[in-house]
């Protein structure tokens, strides 16, 4: 019957859409990882710190599931800064989260953030890195909560 054909067609369209969206998200994740491992060392930060920011991106986005990553290209849940230079092109209506045109601009903004907040070029370990983030006001949660959540991605 026509209804069954319509439902099967709708189901197939949904499957194709989900596959396409999953592929795009995978491309963005790979692009992010590649840019971090390239651009942070070019800016003078250690490859280890690039891995730490990759872990933070996974933690902040719930393994790249949240809308800030998927629609605002914001892998670190960064708010749009009011004072420092930024590559953000806007902010969300609720929360004032930064919106970026693309992943390269988000990575460039991370470097601007690291420079403005005077992050060291390297850290001895992930715990020291997260403690520095906490001291700089990057997150509001208690240290143990944030560290224990993020360390599984390192």
Coordinates of C-alpha atoms in Angstrom, one line a residue:
X1 CA 0.0 0.0 0.0
X2 CA 1.0 3.7 -0.4
X3 CA 1.4 4.2 3.4
X4 CA 3.9 1.4 3.7
X5 CA 5.9 2.7 0.7
X6 CA 5.8 6.2 2.3
X7 CA 7.0 4.8 5.7
X8 CA 9.8 2.8 4.1
X9 CA 10.9 5.8 2.1
X10 CA 10.8 8.0 5.2
X11 CA 12.8 5.4 7.2
X12 CA 15.5 5.2 4.4
X13 CA 15.7 9.0 4.3
X14 CA 16.2 9.1 8.0
X15 CA 19.0 6.4 7.8
X16 CA 20.8 8.3 5.1
X17 CA 20.5 11.6 7.0
X18 CA 21.9 9.9 10.2
X19 CA 24.8 8.4 8.3
X20 CA 25.6 11.7 6.6
X21 CA 25.5 13.6 9.9
X22 CA 27.6 11.0 11.7
X23 CA 30.2 11.2 8.9
X24 CA 30.3 15.0 9.2
X25 CA 30.8 14.8 12.9
X26 CA 33.6 12.3 12.4
X27 CA 35.3 14.6 10.0
X28 CA 35.1 17.5 12.5
X29 CA 36.5 15.3 15.2
X30 CA 39.4 14.2 13.0
X31 CA 40.0 17.8 11.9
X32 CA 40.0 19.0 15.5
X33 CA 42.5 16.3 16.6
X34 CA 44.8 17.1 13.6
X35 CA 44.7 20.8 14.2
X36 CA 45.4 20.5 17.9
X37 CA 48.4 18.3 17.3
X38 CA 49.7 20.7 14.6
X39 CA 48.7 24.3 15.7
X40 CA 49.5 24.1 19.5
X41 CA 53.1 23.0 19.0
X42 CA 53.4 25.6 16.2
X43 CA 52.3 28.2 18.8
X44 CA 54.9 26.9 21.3
X45 CA 52.8 24.6 23.4
X46 CA 53.8 21.0 24.0
X47 CA 52.3 18.0 22.1
X48 CA 51.3 16.7 25.5
X49 CA 49.2 19.9 26.1
X50 CA 47.6 19.3 22.7
X51 CA 46.6 15.8 23.9
X52 CA 45.2 17.3 27.1
X53 CA 43.0 19.8 25.2
X54 CA 41.8 16.9 23.0
X55 CA 40.8 15.1 26.2
X56 CA 39.1 18.3 27.5
X57 CA 37.1 18.6 24.2
X58 CA 35.9 15.0 24.6
X59 CA 34.9 15.6 28.2
X60 CA 33.2 19.0 27.6
X61 CA 31.2 17.8 24.6
X62 CA 30.2 14.3 26.0
X63 CA 32.3 12.7 23.3
X64 CA 31.2 15.3 20.8
X65 CA 27.5 14.8 21.3
X66 CA 26.5 18.3 22.5
X67 CA 25.0 21.1 20.4
X68 CA 27.8 23.5 21.1
X69 CA 30.2 21.3 19.2
X70 CA 27.7 20.2 16.5
X71 CA 26.1 23.5 15.7
X72 CA 28.5 26.2 17.2
X73 CA 31.8 24.5 16.5
X74 CA 32.7 25.0 20.1
X75 CA 34.7 22.0 21.4
X76 CA 35.6 23.4 24.8
X77 CA 32.4 25.0 25.9
X78 CA 34.1 28.4 25.8
X79 CA 32.2 31.5 26.5
X80 CA 32.5 34.4 24.2
X81 CA 35.2 36.7 25.7
X82 CA 34.3 40.3 26.5
X83 CA 37.9 41.6 26.7
X84 CA 40.5 39.4 24.9
X85 CA 40.9 39.0 21.2
X86 CA 38.7 36.2 19.8
X87 CA 37.8 34.4 16.6
X88 CA 34.2 33.8 17.8
X89 CA 31.6 35.3 15.4
X90 CA 28.8 35.3 17.9
X91 CA 27.4 33.9 21.0
X92 CA 24.4 31.7 22.0
X93 CA 21.4 33.5 23.4
X94 CA 21.5 31.5 26.6
X95 CA 24.8 31.2 28.4
X96 CA 26.8 33.4 26.0
X97 CA 28.8 30.5 24.7
X98 CA 31.1 31.3 21.8
X99 CA 30.0 30.4 18.2
X100 CA 32.7 29.8 15.6
X101 CA 32.4 29.5 11.9
X102 CA 34.5 26.4 11.8
X103 CA 36.9 24.1 13.8
X104 CA 40.1 25.9 12.7
X105 CA 38.8 29.2 14.1
X106 CA 37.9 27.4 17.4
X107 CA 41.5 26.1 17.6
X108 CA 42.9 29.6 16.8
X109 CA 40.7 31.0 19.6
X110 CA 42.0 28.4 22.0
X111 CA 45.5 29.6 21.3
X112 CA 44.4 33.2 21.9
X113 CA 42.9 32.0 25.2
X114 CA 46.1 30.2 26.3
X115 CA 48.1 33.3 25.5
X116 CA 45.8 35.7 27.2
X117 CA 45.6 33.5 30.3
X118 CA 49.3 32.9 30.3
X119 CA 49.2 29.1 30.2
X120 CA 52.6 27.5 30.6
X121 CA 54.0 25.8 27.4
X122 CA 54.0 22.4 29.1
X123 CA 52.7 20.7 32.3
X124 CA 54.3 17.8 34.1
X125 CA 51.0 15.8 34.2
X126 CA 47.3 16.0 33.6
X127 CA 46.5 16.8 37.2
X128 CA 48.7 19.8 37.2
X129 CA 47.1 20.9 33.9
X130 CA 43.6 20.7 35.3
X131 CA 44.6 22.4 38.6
X132 CA 45.9 25.3 36.5
X133 CA 42.7 25.4 34.5
X134 CA 40.8 25.6 37.8
X135 CA 43.0 28.4 39.1
X136 CA 42.4 30.4 35.9
X137 CA 38.6 29.9 36.3
X138 CA 38.1 27.7 33.3
X139 CA 35.6 25.5 35.1
X140 CA 33.4 26.1 38.2
X141 CA 33.0 22.5 39.3
X142 CA 35.0 21.1 42.2
X143 CA 38.5 20.1 41.1
X144 CA 38.0 16.4 41.9
X145 CA 34.7 16.2 40.0
X146 CA 36.2 17.8 36.8
X147 CA 39.5 16.0 37.0
X148 CA 37.9 12.6 37.5
X149 CA 35.5 13.1 34.6
X150 CA 38.2 14.3 32.2
X151 CA 41.1 12.0 33.0
X152 CA 39.4 9.0 31.3
X153 CA 40.0 10.8 28.0
X154 CA 43.7 11.3 28.3

